[in-house]
XYZ file of C-alpha atoms in Angstrom:
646
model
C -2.790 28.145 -22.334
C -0.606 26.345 -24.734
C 0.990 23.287 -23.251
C 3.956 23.534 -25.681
C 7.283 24.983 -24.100
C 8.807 28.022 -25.993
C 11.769 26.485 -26.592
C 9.996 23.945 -28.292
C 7.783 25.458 -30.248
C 10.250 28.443 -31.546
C 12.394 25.309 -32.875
C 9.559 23.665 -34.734
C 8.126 26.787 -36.049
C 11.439 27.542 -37.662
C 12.342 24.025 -38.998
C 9.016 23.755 -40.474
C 10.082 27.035 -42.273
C 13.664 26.018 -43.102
C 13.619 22.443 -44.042
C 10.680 22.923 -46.299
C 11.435 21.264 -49.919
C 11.140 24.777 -51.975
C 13.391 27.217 -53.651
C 15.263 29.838 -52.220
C 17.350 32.665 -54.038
C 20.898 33.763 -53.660
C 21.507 36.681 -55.571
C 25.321 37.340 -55.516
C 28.139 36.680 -57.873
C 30.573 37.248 -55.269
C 33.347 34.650 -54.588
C 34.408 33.716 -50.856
C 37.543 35.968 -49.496
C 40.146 35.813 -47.336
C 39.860 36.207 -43.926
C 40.280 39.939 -43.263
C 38.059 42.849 -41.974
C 35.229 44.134 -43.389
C 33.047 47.109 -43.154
C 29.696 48.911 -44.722
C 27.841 52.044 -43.794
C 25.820 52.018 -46.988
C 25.723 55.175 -47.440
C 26.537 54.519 -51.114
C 22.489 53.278 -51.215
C 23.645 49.860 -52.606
C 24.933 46.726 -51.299
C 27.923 45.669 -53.812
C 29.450 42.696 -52.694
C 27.094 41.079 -50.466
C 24.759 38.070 -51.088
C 21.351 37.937 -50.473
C 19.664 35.187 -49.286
C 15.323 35.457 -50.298
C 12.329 33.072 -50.844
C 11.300 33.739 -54.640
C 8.402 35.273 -56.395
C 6.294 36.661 -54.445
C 7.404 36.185 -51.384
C 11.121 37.150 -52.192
C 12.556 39.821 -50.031
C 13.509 43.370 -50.605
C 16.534 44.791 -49.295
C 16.472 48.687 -49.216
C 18.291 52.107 -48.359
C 16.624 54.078 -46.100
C 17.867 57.387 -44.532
C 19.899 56.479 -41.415
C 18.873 59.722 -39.719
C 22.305 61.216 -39.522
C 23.000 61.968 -43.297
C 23.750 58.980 -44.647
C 22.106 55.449 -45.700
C 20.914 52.181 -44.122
C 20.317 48.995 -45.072
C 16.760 47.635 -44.822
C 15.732 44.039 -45.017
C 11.973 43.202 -45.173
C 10.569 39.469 -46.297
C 6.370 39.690 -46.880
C 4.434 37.369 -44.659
C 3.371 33.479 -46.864
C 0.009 33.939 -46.080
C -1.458 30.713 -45.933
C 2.214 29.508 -48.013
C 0.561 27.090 -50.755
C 4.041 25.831 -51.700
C 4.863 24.790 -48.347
C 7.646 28.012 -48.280
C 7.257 27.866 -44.859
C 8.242 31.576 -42.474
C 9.101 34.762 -44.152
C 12.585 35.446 -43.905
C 15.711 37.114 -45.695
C 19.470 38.070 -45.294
C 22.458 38.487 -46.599
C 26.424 38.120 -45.696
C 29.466 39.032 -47.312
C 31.606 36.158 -48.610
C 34.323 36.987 -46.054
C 35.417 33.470 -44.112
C 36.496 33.976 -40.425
C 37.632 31.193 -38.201
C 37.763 30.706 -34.248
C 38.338 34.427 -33.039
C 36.391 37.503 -35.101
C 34.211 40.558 -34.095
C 31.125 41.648 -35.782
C 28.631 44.542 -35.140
C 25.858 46.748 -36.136
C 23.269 49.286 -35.570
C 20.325 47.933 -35.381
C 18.175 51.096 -36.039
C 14.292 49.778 -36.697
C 12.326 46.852 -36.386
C 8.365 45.652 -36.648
C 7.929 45.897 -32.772
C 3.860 45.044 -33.575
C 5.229 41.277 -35.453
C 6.286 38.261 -33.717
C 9.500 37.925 -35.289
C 13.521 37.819 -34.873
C 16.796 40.049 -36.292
C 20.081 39.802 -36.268
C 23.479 38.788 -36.601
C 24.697 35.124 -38.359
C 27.883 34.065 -38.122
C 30.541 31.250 -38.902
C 27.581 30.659 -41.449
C 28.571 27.675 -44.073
C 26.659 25.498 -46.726
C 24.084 28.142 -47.365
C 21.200 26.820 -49.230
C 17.467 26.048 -48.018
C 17.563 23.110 -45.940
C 21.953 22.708 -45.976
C 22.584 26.294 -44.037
C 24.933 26.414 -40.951
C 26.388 28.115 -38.623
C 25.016 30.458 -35.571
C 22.316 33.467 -35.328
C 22.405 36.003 -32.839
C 18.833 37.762 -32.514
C 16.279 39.686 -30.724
C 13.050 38.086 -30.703
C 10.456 40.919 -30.350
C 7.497 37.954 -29.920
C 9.628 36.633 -27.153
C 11.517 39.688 -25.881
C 14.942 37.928 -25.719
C 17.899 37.794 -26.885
C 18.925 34.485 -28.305
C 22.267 32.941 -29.474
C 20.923 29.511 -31.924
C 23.066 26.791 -33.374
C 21.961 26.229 -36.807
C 22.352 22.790 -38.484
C 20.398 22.415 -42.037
C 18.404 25.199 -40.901
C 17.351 23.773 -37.956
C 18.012 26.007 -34.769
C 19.567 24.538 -31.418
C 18.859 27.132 -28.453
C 22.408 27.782 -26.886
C 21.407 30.822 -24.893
C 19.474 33.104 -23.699
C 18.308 36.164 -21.857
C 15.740 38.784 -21.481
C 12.969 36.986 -19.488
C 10.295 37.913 -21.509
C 10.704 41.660 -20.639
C 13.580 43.210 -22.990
C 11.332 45.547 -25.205
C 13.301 47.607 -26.763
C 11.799 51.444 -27.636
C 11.875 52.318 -31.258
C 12.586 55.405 -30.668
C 16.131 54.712 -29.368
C 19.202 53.033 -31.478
C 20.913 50.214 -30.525
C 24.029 48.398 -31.670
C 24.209 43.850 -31.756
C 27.490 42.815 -31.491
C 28.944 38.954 -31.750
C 32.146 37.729 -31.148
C 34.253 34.918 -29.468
C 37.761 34.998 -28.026
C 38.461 31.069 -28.923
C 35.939 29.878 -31.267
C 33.218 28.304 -28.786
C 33.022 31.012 -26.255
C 30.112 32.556 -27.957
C 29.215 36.832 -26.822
C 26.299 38.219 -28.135
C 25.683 41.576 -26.599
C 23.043 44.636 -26.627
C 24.372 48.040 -26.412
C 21.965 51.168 -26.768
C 24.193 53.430 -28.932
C 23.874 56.510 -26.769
C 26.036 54.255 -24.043
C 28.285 52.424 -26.816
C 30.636 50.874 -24.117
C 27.859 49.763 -21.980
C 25.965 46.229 -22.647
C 22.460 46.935 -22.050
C 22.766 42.861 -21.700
C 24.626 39.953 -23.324
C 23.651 36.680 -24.029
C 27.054 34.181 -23.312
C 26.802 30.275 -24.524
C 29.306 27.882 -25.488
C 28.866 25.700 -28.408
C 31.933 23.793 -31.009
C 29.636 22.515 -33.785
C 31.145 25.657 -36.167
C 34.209 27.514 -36.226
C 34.166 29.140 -39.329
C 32.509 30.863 -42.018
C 30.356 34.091 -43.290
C 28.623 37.179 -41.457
C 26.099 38.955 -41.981
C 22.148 39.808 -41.223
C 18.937 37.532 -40.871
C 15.055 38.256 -40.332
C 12.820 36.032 -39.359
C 8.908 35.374 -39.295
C 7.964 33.698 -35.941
C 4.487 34.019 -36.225
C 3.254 31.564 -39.032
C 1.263 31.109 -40.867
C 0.155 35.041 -41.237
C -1.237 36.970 -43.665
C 0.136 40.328 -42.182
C 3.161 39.098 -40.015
C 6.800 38.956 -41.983
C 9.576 39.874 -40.561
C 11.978 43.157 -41.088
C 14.509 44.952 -39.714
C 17.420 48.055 -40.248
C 20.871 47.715 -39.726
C 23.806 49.928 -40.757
C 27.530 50.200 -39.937
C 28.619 46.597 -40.230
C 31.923 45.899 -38.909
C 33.476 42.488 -38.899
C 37.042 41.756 -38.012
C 39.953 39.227 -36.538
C 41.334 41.333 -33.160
C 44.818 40.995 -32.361
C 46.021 39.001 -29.685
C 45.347 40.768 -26.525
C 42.478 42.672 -28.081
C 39.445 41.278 -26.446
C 40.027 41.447 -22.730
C 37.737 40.395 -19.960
C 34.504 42.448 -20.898
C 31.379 43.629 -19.285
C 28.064 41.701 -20.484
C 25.456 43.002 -18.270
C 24.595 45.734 -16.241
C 21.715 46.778 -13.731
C 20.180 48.630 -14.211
C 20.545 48.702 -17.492
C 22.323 51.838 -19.354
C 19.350 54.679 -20.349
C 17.410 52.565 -18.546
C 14.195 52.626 -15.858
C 14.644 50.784 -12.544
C 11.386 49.861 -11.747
C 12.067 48.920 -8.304
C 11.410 51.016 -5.000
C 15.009 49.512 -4.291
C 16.725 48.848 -7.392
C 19.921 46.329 -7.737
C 22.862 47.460 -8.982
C 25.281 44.619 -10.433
C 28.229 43.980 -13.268
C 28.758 40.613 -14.666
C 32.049 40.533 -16.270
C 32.958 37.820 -18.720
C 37.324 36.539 -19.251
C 38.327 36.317 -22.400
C 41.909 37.297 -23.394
C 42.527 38.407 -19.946
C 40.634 37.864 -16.704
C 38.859 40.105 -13.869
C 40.307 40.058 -10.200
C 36.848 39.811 -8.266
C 38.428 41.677 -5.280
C 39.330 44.557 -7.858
C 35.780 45.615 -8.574
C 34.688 48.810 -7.090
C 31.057 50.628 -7.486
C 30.270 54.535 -7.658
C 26.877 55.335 -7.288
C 26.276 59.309 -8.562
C 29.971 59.813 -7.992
C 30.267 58.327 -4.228
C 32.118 55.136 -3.431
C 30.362 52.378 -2.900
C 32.957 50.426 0.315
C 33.470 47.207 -0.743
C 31.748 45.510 2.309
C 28.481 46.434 0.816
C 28.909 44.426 -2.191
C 28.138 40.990 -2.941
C 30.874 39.386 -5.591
C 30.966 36.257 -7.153
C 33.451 34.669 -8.689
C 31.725 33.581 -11.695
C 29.447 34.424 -14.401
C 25.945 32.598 -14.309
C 23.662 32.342 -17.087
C 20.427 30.533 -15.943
C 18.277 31.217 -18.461
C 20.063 29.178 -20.777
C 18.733 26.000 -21.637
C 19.665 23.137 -19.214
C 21.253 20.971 -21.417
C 23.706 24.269 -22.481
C 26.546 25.800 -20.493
C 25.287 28.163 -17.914
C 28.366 28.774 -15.942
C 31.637 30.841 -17.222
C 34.877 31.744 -16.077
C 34.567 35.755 -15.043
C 32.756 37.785 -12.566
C 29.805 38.559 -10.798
C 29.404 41.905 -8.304
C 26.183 43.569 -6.928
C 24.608 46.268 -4.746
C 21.013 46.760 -3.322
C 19.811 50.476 -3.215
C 18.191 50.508 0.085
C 17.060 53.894 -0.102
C 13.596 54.808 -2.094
C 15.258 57.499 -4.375
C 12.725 60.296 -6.090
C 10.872 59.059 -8.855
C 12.315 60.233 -12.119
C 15.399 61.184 -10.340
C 18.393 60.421 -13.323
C 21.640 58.840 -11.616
C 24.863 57.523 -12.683
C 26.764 54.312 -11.527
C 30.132 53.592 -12.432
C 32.409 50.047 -12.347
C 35.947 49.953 -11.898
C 37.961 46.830 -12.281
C 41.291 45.257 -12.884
C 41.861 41.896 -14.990
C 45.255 39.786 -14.499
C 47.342 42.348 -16.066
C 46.776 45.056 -13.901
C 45.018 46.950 -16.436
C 42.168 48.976 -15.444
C 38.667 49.235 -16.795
C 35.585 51.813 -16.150
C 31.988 51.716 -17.107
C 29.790 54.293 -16.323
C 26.425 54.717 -17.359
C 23.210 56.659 -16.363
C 19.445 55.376 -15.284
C 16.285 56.398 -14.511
C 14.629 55.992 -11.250
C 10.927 55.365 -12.873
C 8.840 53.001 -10.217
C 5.429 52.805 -11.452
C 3.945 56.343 -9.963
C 0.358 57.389 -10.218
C 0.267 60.957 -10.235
C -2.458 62.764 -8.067
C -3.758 64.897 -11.289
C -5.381 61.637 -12.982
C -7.376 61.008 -9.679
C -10.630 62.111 -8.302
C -11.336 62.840 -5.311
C -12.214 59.763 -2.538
C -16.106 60.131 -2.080
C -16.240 60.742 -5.970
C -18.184 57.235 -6.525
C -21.259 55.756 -5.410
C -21.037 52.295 -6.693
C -18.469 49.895 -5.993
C -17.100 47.162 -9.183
C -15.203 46.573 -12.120
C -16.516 47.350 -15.851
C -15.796 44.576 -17.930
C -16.024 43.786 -21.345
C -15.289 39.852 -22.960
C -14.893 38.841 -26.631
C -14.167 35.842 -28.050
C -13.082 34.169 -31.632
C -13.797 31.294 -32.620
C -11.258 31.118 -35.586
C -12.589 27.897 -36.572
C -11.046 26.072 -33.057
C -7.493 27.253 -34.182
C -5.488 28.731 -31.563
C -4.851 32.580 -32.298
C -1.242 34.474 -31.505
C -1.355 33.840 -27.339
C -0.008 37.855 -27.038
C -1.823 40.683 -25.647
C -1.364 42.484 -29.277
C -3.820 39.818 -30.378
C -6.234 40.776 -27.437
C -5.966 44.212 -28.342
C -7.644 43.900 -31.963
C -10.172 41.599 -30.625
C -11.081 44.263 -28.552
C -10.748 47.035 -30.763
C -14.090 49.147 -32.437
C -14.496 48.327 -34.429
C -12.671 44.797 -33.885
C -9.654 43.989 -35.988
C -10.080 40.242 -35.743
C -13.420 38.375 -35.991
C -15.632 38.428 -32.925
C -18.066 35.514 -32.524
C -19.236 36.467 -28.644
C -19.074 39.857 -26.553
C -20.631 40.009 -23.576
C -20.687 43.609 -21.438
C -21.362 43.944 -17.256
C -20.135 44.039 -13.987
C -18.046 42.388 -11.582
C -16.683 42.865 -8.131
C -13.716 40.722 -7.577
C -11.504 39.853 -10.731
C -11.360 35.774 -9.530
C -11.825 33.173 -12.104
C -10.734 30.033 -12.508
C -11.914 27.065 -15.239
C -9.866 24.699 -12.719
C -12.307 25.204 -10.141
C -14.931 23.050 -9.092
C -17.381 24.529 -9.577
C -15.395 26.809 -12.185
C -15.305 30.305 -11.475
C -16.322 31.232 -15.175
C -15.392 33.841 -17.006
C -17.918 36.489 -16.870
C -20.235 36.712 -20.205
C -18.801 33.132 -21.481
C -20.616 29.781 -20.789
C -18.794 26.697 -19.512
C -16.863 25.242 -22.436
C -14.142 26.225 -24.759
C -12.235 29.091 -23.500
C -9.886 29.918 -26.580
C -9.448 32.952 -28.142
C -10.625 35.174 -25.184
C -10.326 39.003 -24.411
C -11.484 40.746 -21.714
C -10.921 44.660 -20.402
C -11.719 45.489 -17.134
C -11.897 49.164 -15.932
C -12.429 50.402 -12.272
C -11.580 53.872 -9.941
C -9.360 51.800 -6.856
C -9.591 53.659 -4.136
C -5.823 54.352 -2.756
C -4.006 55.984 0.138
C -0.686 58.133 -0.598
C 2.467 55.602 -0.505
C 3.620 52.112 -2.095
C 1.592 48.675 -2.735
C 2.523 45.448 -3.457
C -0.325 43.735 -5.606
C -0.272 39.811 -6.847
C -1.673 38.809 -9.857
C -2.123 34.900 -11.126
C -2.951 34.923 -15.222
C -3.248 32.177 -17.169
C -2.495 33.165 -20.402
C -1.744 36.924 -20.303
C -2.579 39.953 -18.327
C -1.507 43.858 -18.218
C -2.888 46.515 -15.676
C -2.312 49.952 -16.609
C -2.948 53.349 -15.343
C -6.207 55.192 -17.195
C -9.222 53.969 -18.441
C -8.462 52.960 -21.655
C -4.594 52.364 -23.660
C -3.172 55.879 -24.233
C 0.236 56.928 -25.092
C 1.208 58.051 -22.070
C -0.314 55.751 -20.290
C 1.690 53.940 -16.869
C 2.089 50.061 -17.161
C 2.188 49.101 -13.737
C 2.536 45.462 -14.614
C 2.511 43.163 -17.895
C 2.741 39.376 -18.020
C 6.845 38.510 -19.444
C 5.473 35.321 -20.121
C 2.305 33.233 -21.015
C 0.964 32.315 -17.598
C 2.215 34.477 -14.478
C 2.223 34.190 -10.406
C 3.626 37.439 -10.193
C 3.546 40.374 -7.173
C 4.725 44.175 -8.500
C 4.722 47.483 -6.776
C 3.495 50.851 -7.490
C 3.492 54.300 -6.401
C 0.414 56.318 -5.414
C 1.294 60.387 -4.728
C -1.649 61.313 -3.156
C -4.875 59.902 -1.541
C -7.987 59.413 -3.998
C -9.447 57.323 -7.170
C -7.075 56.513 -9.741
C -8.517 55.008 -12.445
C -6.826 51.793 -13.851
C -7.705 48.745 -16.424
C -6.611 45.257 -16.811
C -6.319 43.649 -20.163
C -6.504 39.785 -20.283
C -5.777 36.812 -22.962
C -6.350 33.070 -22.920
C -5.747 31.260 -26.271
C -6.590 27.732 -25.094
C -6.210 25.203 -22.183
C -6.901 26.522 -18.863
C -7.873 30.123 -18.044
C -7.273 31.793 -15.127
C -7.083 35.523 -13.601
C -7.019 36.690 -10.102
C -5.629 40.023 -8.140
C -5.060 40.648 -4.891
C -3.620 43.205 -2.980
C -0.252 41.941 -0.396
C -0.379 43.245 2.687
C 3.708 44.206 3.406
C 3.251 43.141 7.262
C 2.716 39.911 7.111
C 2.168 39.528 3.609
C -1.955 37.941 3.865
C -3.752 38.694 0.607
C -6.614 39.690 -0.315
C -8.700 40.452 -3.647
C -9.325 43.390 -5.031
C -12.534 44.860 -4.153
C -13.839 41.652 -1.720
C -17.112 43.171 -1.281
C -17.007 41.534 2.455
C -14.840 44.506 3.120
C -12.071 42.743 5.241
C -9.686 45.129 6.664
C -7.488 46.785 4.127
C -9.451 45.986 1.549
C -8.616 47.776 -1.574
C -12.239 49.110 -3.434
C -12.677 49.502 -6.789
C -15.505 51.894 -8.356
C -17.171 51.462 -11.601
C -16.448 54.288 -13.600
C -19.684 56.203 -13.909
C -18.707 59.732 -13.140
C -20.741 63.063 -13.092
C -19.251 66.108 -14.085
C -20.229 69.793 -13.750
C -19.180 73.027 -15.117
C -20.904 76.676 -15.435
C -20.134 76.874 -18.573
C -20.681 74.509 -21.697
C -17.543 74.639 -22.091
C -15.914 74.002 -18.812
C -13.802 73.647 -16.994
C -15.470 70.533 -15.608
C -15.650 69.351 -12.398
C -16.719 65.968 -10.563
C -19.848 66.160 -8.329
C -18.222 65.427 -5.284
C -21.241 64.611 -3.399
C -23.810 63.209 -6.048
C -25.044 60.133 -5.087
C -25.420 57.430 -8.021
C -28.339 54.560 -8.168
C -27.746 52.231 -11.384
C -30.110 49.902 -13.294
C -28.479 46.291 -14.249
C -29.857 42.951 -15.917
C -28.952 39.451 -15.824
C -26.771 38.620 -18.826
C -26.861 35.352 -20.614
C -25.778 33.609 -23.348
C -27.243 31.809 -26.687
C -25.030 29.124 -26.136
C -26.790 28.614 -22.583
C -30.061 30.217 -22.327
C -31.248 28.872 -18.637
C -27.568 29.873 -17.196
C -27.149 33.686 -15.629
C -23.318 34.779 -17.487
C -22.856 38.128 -15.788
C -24.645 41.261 -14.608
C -25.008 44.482 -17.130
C -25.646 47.843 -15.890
C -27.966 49.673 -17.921
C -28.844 53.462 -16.577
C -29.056 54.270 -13.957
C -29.731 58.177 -11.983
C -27.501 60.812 -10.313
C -28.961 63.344 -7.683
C -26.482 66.215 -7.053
C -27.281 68.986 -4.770
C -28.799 72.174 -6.247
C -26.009 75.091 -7.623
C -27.253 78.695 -6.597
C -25.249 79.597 -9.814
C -25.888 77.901 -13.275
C -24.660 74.655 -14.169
C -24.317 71.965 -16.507
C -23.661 68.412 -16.306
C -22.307 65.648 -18.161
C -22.106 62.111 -17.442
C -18.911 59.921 -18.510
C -19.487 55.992 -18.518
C -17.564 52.964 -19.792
C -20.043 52.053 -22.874
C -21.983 55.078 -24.566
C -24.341 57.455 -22.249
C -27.780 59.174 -22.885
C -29.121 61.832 -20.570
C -32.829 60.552 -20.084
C -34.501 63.259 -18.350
C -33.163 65.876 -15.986
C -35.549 67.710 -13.387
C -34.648 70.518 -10.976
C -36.174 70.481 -7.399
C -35.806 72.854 -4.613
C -32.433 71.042 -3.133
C -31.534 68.943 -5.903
C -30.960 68.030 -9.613
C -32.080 64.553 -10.629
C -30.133 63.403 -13.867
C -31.618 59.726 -15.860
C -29.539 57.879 -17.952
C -29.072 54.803 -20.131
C -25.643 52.931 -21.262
C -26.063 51.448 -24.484
């Protein structure tokens, strides 16, 4: 894994970009104004009055006026990728602001309607933003990083970004398909609010990141994108917005506010027992803590089943940055498993030190990680116990690729979508290895050595029961597991690493005893390399891998997915032979880069013997690599079926 902290490396990678010696392009006549109001919707398909901020030539931004979806116009901002930057231009990126000043107190917001979820990059909001020019620009950016999956409020001095909060924890992917709205503001000037609303719950925060910071107190608004991943040839950065608004409230106008809620509004709890909490920041006016009630699906909550605090903590802001602030903090653990998919709403009622009242409501999804009966086969189904894997690895001339499992994903693609050097196919039983150990566990089809720029897919059938598990999973870099065989749209993500390296246990559903067929996606871009799953059991919480072919008690199996099908007619439907039994064929696997050293175990055919069918039948085999029926003979009880995986 990368030894470099985020926070680290997210600062470098953007001063490299923004202190680069170059030339940058503001296109804008516009003089500074007043402090006022101001607001856009676009829908006039230009944007009069605002100043753009662009690298030149060829790499020089282009701002746009897309439909918005409801009639009108929005405003698209989209700077190409350097490529391998020959003038030292540093990231992709592009804005603009209108040359309205506002100091200490203002509002701004606006839709944020599209983004590259696929790039490693951040949009959003600047503000107090002064001495624009590359290398001399100031002020703060409020942003969601889609490579990072936060939210982040930066200081910016000469370009050069100062984390002063954050939140997300590597798991706020927002869904395209939905519309959100970013909205920035302080109360005093250094009280900075940067919140996250999903439009079809415009009172509710989704969440908020809070910081305090003085180093600016005036200056522009407006919109930023950002390249994170650089260099790149495809990467850039781009995002939609529409329906600015930016403003100076009135005294009294900014009360104590909600910044986060749990879950969060048109959201999935993915807990058997999900939390239910408010955080509530003072501004203008502050929250009584003793005034905050909670409704769950129109029922009152009694107040002795809540846990309030009276404070705000942020601790995922940086240490060195203010993570404790003057408001509110109440929660409420569901202690009943509720129906998956069931829809509920939760409500918050509070008073601040006026006596006035306020009331969020919102709706969520119940949506634990269920695997549905109809993508099983029946228990018996299998005959030979494992996990298919597949590893592939690029050498990229010993530079470290993007450490995301988007990057694993094209390695692994067919055809591939990023240079393969090694592949290796097989077999495993346990997913356990570690290039710590000593001896190293290796990773299967890879010799000792240099593990960057790895991929590996694993597929199995695990054998369940009907009711919840608790699995732990230890990845070093990245790791997914997913319901199905193979990515699909509708596929269930049961877990996915938030970060680059992960001691993590998550919980699932299973509706009904049998097979369910799952597979595991894994990354390591360099440094150590690690993966290992277990199953927890909930009594007294001893583990145990996935699959141990000793066959402790409780073990979990796992079947390699070599399936025989049936059907009386060509075609279908199909059906599994239940009771075929399965012998396969499998070589040692090595390596050129180690000759005399065994890498991993391949299957290579293999046979099925089914019992006889007094009607006619025919049979198909399916099998993790391509399948050839060899030879099929007919005897008086059964049907012998040969095969070879290429």
């Amino acid at each position: 894994m990368a030894k470099t902290p985020r926070r680290t490396r997210r600062s470098n990678r953007i001063q490299k970009a923004l202190a680069t010696v170059g030339v940058a392009v503001l296109v804008s006549t516009a003089l500074p104004r007043a402090v006022g109001a101001d607001s856009y919707d676009f829908n006039s398909g230009n944007d009069n009055g605002w100043q753009r901020y662009s690298l030149p030539a060829m790499w020089a931004a282009t701002f746009a006026f897309p439909d918005d979806g409801m009639g009108g116009k929005a405003y698209r901002i989209y700077a190409p990728p350097t490529g391998d930057d020959p003038f030292g231009l540093g990231n992709a990126r592009g804005g603009s602001f209108l040359p309205t000043v506002y100091t200490g107190r203002f509002y701004m917001g606006a839709d944020f309607l599209a983004w590259n979820a696929n790039w490693e990059q951040e949009a959003g909001l600047l503000f107090y933003l002064q001495d624009v020019g590359l290398g001399t620009s100031d002020g703060y950016a409020a942003t969601y990083s889609s490579g990072y999956k936060r939210l982040y409020i930066s200081a910016v001095n000469d370009e050069r970004p100062t984390t002063v909060a954050e939140v997300g924890n590597g798991n706020l992917v927002l869904d395209p398909s939905r519309r959100y709205r970013l909205v920035a503001s302080s109360h005093d000037g250094y009280t900075l609010l940067f919140q996250l609303f999903d439009l079809a719950e415009p009172n509710s925060p989704v969440m908020s990141a809070v910081g305090m910071d003085g180093s600016y107190y005036s200056g522009y608004c407006g919109f930023l994108v950002f390249q994170q991943r650089y260099p790149s040839a495809t990467d850039g950065a781009e995002a939609t917005f529409d329906n600015y608004v930016a403003k100076v409230p009135a005294a009294g106008e900014m009360p104590a506010t909600v910044t986060d809620l749990l879950p969060a509004p048109e959201g999935k709890a993915r807990e058997f027992y999900p939390k239910i909490s408010v955080s509530i920041l003072d501004r203008d006016t502050s929250v009584d803590p003793a005034s905050i009630k909670f409704f769950l699906d129109g029922q009152l909550i009694p107040n002795s089943s809540l846990t309030i605090e009276p404070a705000l903590v942020k601790a995922s802001n940086p240490a060195n940055m203010a993570r404790d602030f003057s408001g509110a903090t109440a929660s409420y653990d569901i202690t009943t498993l509720l129906p998956w998919g069931s829809k509920h709403t939760s409500a918050v009622v509070f008073a601040d030190n006026t006596g006035k009242l306020y009331t969020n409501t919102w709706m969520w999804t119940s949506a634990y990680p269920l695997l549905p009966a109809t993508q099983s086969l029946p228990i018996g189904s299998l005959g030979v116990r494992g996990f298919d894997f597949r590893t592939v690895q690029s050498e990229n001339g010993g530079v470290n690729l993007a450490n995301s499992l988007a990057r694993a994903r094209l390695q692994l693609a067919v055809p591939p979508q990023i240079p393969i050097d090694r592949s290796a196919t097989g077999i495993v039983q346990v997913l356990d290895w570690d290039k710590k150990n000593e001896p190293p566990s290796n990773v299967p089809g890879l010799c000792a050595g240099s593990y960057i720029n790895i991929a590996v897919e694993c597929r199995a059938y695990l054998e369940l029961k009907a009711g919840t598990y608790r699995f732990h999973i230890v990845s070093d870099d990245r790791s997914g597991l997913y319901s199905g065989l193979a990515d699909t749209a509708d596929m269930l993500v049961l877990w996915e690493n938030p970060d680059s390296t992960a001691n993590a246990t998550f919980e699932f559903a299973v509706e009904a005893d049998g097979l369910y067929p799952v597979h595991l996606i894994w990354e390591e871009t360099g440094g150590a390399a690690k993966l290992q799953l277990f199953s927890v059991n909930p009594d007294d919480q001893s583990e145990t891998l996935i699959n141990d072919p000793a066959n402790p008690a409780g073990v979990i199996k796992a079947w390699y997915p070599l399936v025989c099908y049936s059907a009386e007619s060509i075609t279908g439907p199909w059906t599994v032979e239940r009771t075929a039994s399965n012998t396969v064929k499998t070589v040692d696997v090595t390596s050129p880069d180690c000759p005399s050293t065994v890498v991993g175990s391949m299957v290579t055919g293999g046979r099925f013997i089914a019992p006889v069918s007094t009607a006619t039948r025919f049979y198909r085999i399916e099998a993790p690599r391509k399948v050839t029926i060899t030879k099929f003979e007919k005897g008086s009880t059964t049907v012998q079926i040969d095969y070879v995986l290429e």
